[in-house]
Tab-separated table of C-alpha atoms in Angstrom:
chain	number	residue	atom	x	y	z
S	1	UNK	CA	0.000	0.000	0.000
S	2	UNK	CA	0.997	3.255	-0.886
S	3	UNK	CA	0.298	6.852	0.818
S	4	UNK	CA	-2.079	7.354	-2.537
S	5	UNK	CA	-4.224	4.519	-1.932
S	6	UNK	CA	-4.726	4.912	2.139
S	7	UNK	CA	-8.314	4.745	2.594
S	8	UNK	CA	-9.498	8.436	3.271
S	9	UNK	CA	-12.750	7.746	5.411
S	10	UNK	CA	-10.319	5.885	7.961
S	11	UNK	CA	-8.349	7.043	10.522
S	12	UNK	CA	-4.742	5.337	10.618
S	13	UNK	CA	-2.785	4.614	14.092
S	14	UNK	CA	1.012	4.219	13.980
S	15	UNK	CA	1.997	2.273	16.573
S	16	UNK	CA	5.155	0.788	17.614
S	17	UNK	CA	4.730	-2.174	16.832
S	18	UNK	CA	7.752	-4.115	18.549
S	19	UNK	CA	6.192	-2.777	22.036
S	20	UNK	CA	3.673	-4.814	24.278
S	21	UNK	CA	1.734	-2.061	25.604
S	22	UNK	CA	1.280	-0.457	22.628
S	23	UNK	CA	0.046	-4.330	21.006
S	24	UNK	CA	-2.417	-4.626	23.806
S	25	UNK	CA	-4.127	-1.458	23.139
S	26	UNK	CA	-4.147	-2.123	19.578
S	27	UNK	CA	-6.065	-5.302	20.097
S	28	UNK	CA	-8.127	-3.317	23.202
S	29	UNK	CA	-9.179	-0.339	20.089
S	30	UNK	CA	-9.877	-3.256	17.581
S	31	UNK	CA	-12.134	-4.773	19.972
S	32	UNK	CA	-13.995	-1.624	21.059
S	33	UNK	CA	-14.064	0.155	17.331
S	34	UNK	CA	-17.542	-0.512	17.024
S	35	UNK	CA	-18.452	1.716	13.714
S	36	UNK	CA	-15.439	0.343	11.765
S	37	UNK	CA	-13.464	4.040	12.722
S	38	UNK	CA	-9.077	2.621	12.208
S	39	UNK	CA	-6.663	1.054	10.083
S	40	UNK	CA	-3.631	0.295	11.905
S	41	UNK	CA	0.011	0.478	10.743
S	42	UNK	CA	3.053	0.011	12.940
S	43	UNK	CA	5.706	3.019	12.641
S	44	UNK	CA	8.514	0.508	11.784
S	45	UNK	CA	6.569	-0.266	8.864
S	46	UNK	CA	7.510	1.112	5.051
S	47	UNK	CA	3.790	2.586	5.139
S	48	UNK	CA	4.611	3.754	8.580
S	49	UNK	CA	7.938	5.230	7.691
S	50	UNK	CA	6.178	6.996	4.421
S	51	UNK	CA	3.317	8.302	6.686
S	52	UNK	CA	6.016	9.742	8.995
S	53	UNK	CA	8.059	11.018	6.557
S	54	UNK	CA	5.106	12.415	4.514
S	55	UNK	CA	3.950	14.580	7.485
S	56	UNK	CA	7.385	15.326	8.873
S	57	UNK	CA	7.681	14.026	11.987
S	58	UNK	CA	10.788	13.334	13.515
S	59	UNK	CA	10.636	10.216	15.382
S	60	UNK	CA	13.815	11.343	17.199
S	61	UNK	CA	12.120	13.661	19.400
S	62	UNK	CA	8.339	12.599	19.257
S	63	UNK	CA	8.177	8.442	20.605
S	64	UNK	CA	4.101	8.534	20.455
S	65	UNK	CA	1.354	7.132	19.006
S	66	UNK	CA	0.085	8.436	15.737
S	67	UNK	CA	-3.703	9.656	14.891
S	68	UNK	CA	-3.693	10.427	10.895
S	69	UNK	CA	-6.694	11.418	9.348
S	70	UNK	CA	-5.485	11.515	5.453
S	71	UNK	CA	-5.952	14.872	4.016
S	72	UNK	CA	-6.862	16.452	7.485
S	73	UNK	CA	-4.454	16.516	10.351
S	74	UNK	CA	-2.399	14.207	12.664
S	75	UNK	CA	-2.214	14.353	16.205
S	76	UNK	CA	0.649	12.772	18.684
S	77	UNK	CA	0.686	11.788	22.340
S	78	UNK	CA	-2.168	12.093	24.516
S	79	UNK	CA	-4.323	14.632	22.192
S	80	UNK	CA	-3.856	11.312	19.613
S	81	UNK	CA	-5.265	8.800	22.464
S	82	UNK	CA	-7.409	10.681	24.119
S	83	UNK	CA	-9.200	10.972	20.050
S	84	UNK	CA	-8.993	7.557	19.757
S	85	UNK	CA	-10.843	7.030	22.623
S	86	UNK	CA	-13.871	9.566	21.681
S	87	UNK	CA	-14.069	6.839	19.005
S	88	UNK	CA	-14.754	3.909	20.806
S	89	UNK	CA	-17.708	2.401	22.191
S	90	UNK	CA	-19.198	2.780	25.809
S	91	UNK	CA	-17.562	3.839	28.733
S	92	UNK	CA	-13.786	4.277	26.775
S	93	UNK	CA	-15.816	7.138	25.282
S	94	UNK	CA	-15.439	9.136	28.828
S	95	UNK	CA	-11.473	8.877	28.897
S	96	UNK	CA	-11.911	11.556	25.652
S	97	UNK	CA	-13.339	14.182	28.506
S	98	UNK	CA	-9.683	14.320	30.175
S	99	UNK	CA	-9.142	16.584	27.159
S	100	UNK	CA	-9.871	19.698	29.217
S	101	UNK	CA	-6.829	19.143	30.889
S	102	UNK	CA	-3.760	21.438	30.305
S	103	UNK	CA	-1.876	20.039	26.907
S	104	UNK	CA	1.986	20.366	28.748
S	105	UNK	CA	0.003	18.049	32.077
S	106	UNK	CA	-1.626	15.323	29.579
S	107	UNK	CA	1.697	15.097	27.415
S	108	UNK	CA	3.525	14.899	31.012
S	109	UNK	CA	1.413	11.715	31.647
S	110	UNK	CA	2.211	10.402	28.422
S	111	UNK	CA	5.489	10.857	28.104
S	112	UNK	CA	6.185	8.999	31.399
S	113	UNK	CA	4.106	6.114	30.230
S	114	UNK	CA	5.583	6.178	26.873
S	115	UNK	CA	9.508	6.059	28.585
S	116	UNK	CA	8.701	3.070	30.729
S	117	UNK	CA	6.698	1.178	28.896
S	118	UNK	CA	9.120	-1.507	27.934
S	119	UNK	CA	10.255	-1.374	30.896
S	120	UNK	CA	6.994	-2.352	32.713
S	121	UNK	CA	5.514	-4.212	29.402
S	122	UNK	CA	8.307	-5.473	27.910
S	123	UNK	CA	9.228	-5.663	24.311
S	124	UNK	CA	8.992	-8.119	21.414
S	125	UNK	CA	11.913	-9.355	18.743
S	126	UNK	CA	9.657	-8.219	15.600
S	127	UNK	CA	6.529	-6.079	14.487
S	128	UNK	CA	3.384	-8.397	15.647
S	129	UNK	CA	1.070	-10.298	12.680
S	130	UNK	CA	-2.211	-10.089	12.640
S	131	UNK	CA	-4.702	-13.129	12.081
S	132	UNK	CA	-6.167	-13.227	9.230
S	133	UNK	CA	-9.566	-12.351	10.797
S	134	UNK	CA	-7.650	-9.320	11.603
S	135	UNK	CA	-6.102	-8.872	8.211
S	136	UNK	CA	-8.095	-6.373	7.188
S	137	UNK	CA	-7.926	-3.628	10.055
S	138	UNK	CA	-4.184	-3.239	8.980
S	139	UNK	CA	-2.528	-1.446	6.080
């Protein structure tokens, strides 16, 4: 897949996809992404790397999770989760309400998270694989 044909009523996720945490709440989005919202793409991916490159981000001083909405915007950190999570279905909806909060105390939050989570969550040898029932939530 190329950055022409990403599907433009989809939202994409990078993710890294060698890191547990981030795996888990991968699977935890696909299972609670009720009206069909993401495509998923891990950041070590070409797709990933052209998405990155194509919006200039430099992965040197951002280590987040990545909302892209093709032709509209991207968003990083916690503004990207906490729009992920106005997406999903039932109470994950509330978590999107923490937005009120002060960008620099949200980001704070994340960035903590984000430093220690293969620390706490550990890490895997290679990008995970989806099943094939799976298949078709990733690019």
């Amino acid at each position: 897949m190329s950055l022409d044909n990403l599907p433009k009523n989809k939202k994409i996720i990078l993710f890294d996809g060698v890191c547990n945490l981030c795996d888990s709440s991968v699977q935890f989005i696909i299972k609670n992404d009720s009206k069909d919202v993401f495509r998923f793409t891990a950041i070590q991916s070409k797709l990933g790397q052209e998405i990155i490159h194509h919006i200039n981000i430099d992965t040197k001083l951002i280590d987040s999770i990545i909302l892209y909405e093709p032709g509209v915007a991207y968003y990083h950190k916690a503004e990207a989760a906490l729009l992920i999570a106005r997406n999903l279905k039932g109470v994950y909806k509330l978590i999107s309400y923490f937005n009120f909060l002060p960008k620099g105390l949200k980001n704070m939050v994340y960035d903590y998270i984000a430093k220690n989570r293969y620390k706490w969550f550990g890490k895997k040898d290679a990008c995970m694989i989806p099943t094939p029932e799976l298949k078709s939530k990733f690019l």
